[in-house]
Short mmCIF file of C-alpha atoms in Angstrom, two decimals:
data_model
loop_
_atom_site.label_atom_id
_atom_site.label_comp_id
_atom_site.label_asym_id
_atom_site.label_seq_id
_atom_site.Cartn_x
_atom_site.Cartn_y
_atom_site.Cartn_z
CA MET A 1 90.18 102.40 104.11
CA LYS A 2 92.29 99.70 102.88
CA VAL A 3 93.68 96.57 105.50
CA LYS A 4 96.72 95.05 105.09
CA CYS A 5 97.53 90.99 106.02
CA ILE A 6 100.88 90.70 107.95
CA LYS A 7 101.12 86.96 107.19
CA CYS A 8 100.82 86.77 103.31
CA GLY A 9 101.42 90.45 102.62
CA TYR A 10 98.17 90.99 100.74
CA THR A 11 96.24 94.54 100.58
CA GLY A 12 93.12 95.22 99.88
CA LYS A 13 89.53 96.18 100.75
CA GLU A 14 88.05 96.29 104.00
CA ALA A 15 85.13 95.33 103.02
CA GLU A 16 86.98 92.11 100.86
CA PHE A 17 88.16 90.85 104.33
CA PRO A 18 85.13 89.07 106.33
CA LYS A 19 84.26 90.13 110.25
CA GLY A 20 82.94 89.22 113.15
CA HIS A 21 82.55 90.76 116.60
CA ASP A 22 84.09 90.27 119.86
CA PHE A 23 83.51 90.18 123.62
CA PHE A 24 82.59 93.44 123.28
CA GLN A 25 80.60 93.19 120.56
CA GLN A 26 83.83 95.19 118.35
CA SER A 27 84.09 95.12 114.54
CA TYR A 28 87.42 92.78 113.96
CA ILE A 29 88.93 91.88 110.56
CA ALA A 30 88.25 88.11 111.17
CA CYS A 31 90.52 86.23 108.72
CA CYS A 32 92.17 87.33 105.06
CA PRO A 33 90.45 86.31 101.86
CA LYS A 34 93.97 85.59 100.65
CA CYS A 35 96.14 82.88 103.69
CA ASP A 36 94.70 81.48 106.79
CA ASN A 37 95.59 84.17 108.89
CA ARG A 38 92.94 84.67 111.76
CA GLN A 39 92.29 86.15 114.01
CA THR A 40 89.05 84.64 117.23
CA PRO A 41 86.87 86.91 119.14
CA GLY A 42 88.82 85.97 121.96
CA ASP A 43 92.29 87.62 120.16
CA ALA A 44 90.35 90.29 119.12
CA SER A 45 89.02 91.06 123.11
CA MET A 46 92.79 91.66 124.28
CA ARG A 47 93.83 93.89 121.08
CA SER A 48 93.59 96.60 123.66
CA PHE A 49 96.65 95.72 125.99
CA GLY A 50 98.98 95.80 122.61
CA GLY A 51 100.92 92.20 121.35
CA GLU A 52 101.16 91.57 118.27
CA ARG A 53 98.14 92.38 115.40
CA PRO A 54 97.42 90.30 112.42
CA PHE A 55 95.98 92.69 110.40
CA VAL A 56 97.21 96.37 110.63
CA PHE A 57 94.97 99.00 108.43
CA ILE A 58 96.24 101.20 105.75
CA ARG A 59 95.84 104.82 106.20
CA GLU A 60 95.01 106.92 103.26
CA ASN A 61 96.87 110.79 102.97
CA GLU A 62 94.40 113.44 104.03
CA PRO A 63 93.36 115.28 100.86
CA ASP A 64 94.62 119.36 100.11
CA ASP A 65 90.63 120.04 99.46
CA VAL A 66 88.56 121.58 102.35
CA VAL A 67 85.47 119.31 101.40
CA GLY A 68 88.21 116.33 100.92
CA LYS A 69 89.82 116.57 104.67
CA VAL A 70 86.00 116.66 105.86
CA PHE A 71 84.54 113.67 104.83
CA TYR A 72 88.31 112.35 105.93
CA ARG A 73 88.18 113.44 108.63
CA ALA A 74 84.69 112.46 109.86
CA ASN A 75 85.90 108.52 109.00
CA GLU A 76 88.43 108.93 111.33
CA ALA A 77 86.16 110.25 114.01
CA SER A 78 84.48 107.30 114.96
#
């Protein structure tokens, strides 16, 4: 899956972005590898209440073949 930084517009693979854990031990994108856009554990913990997010996930289109659909949906399930 790809991630986009809202501040600088950089789009890259999720693995390129450093991660952290919030107060509920959920993984979150901690900062952008190209600019100074950051997210603290406290900010990440409050994300369920809404507000502006510093990073967004870019969803890929669902494949047309049956096997591709199964793997795509399995990744979306969690």
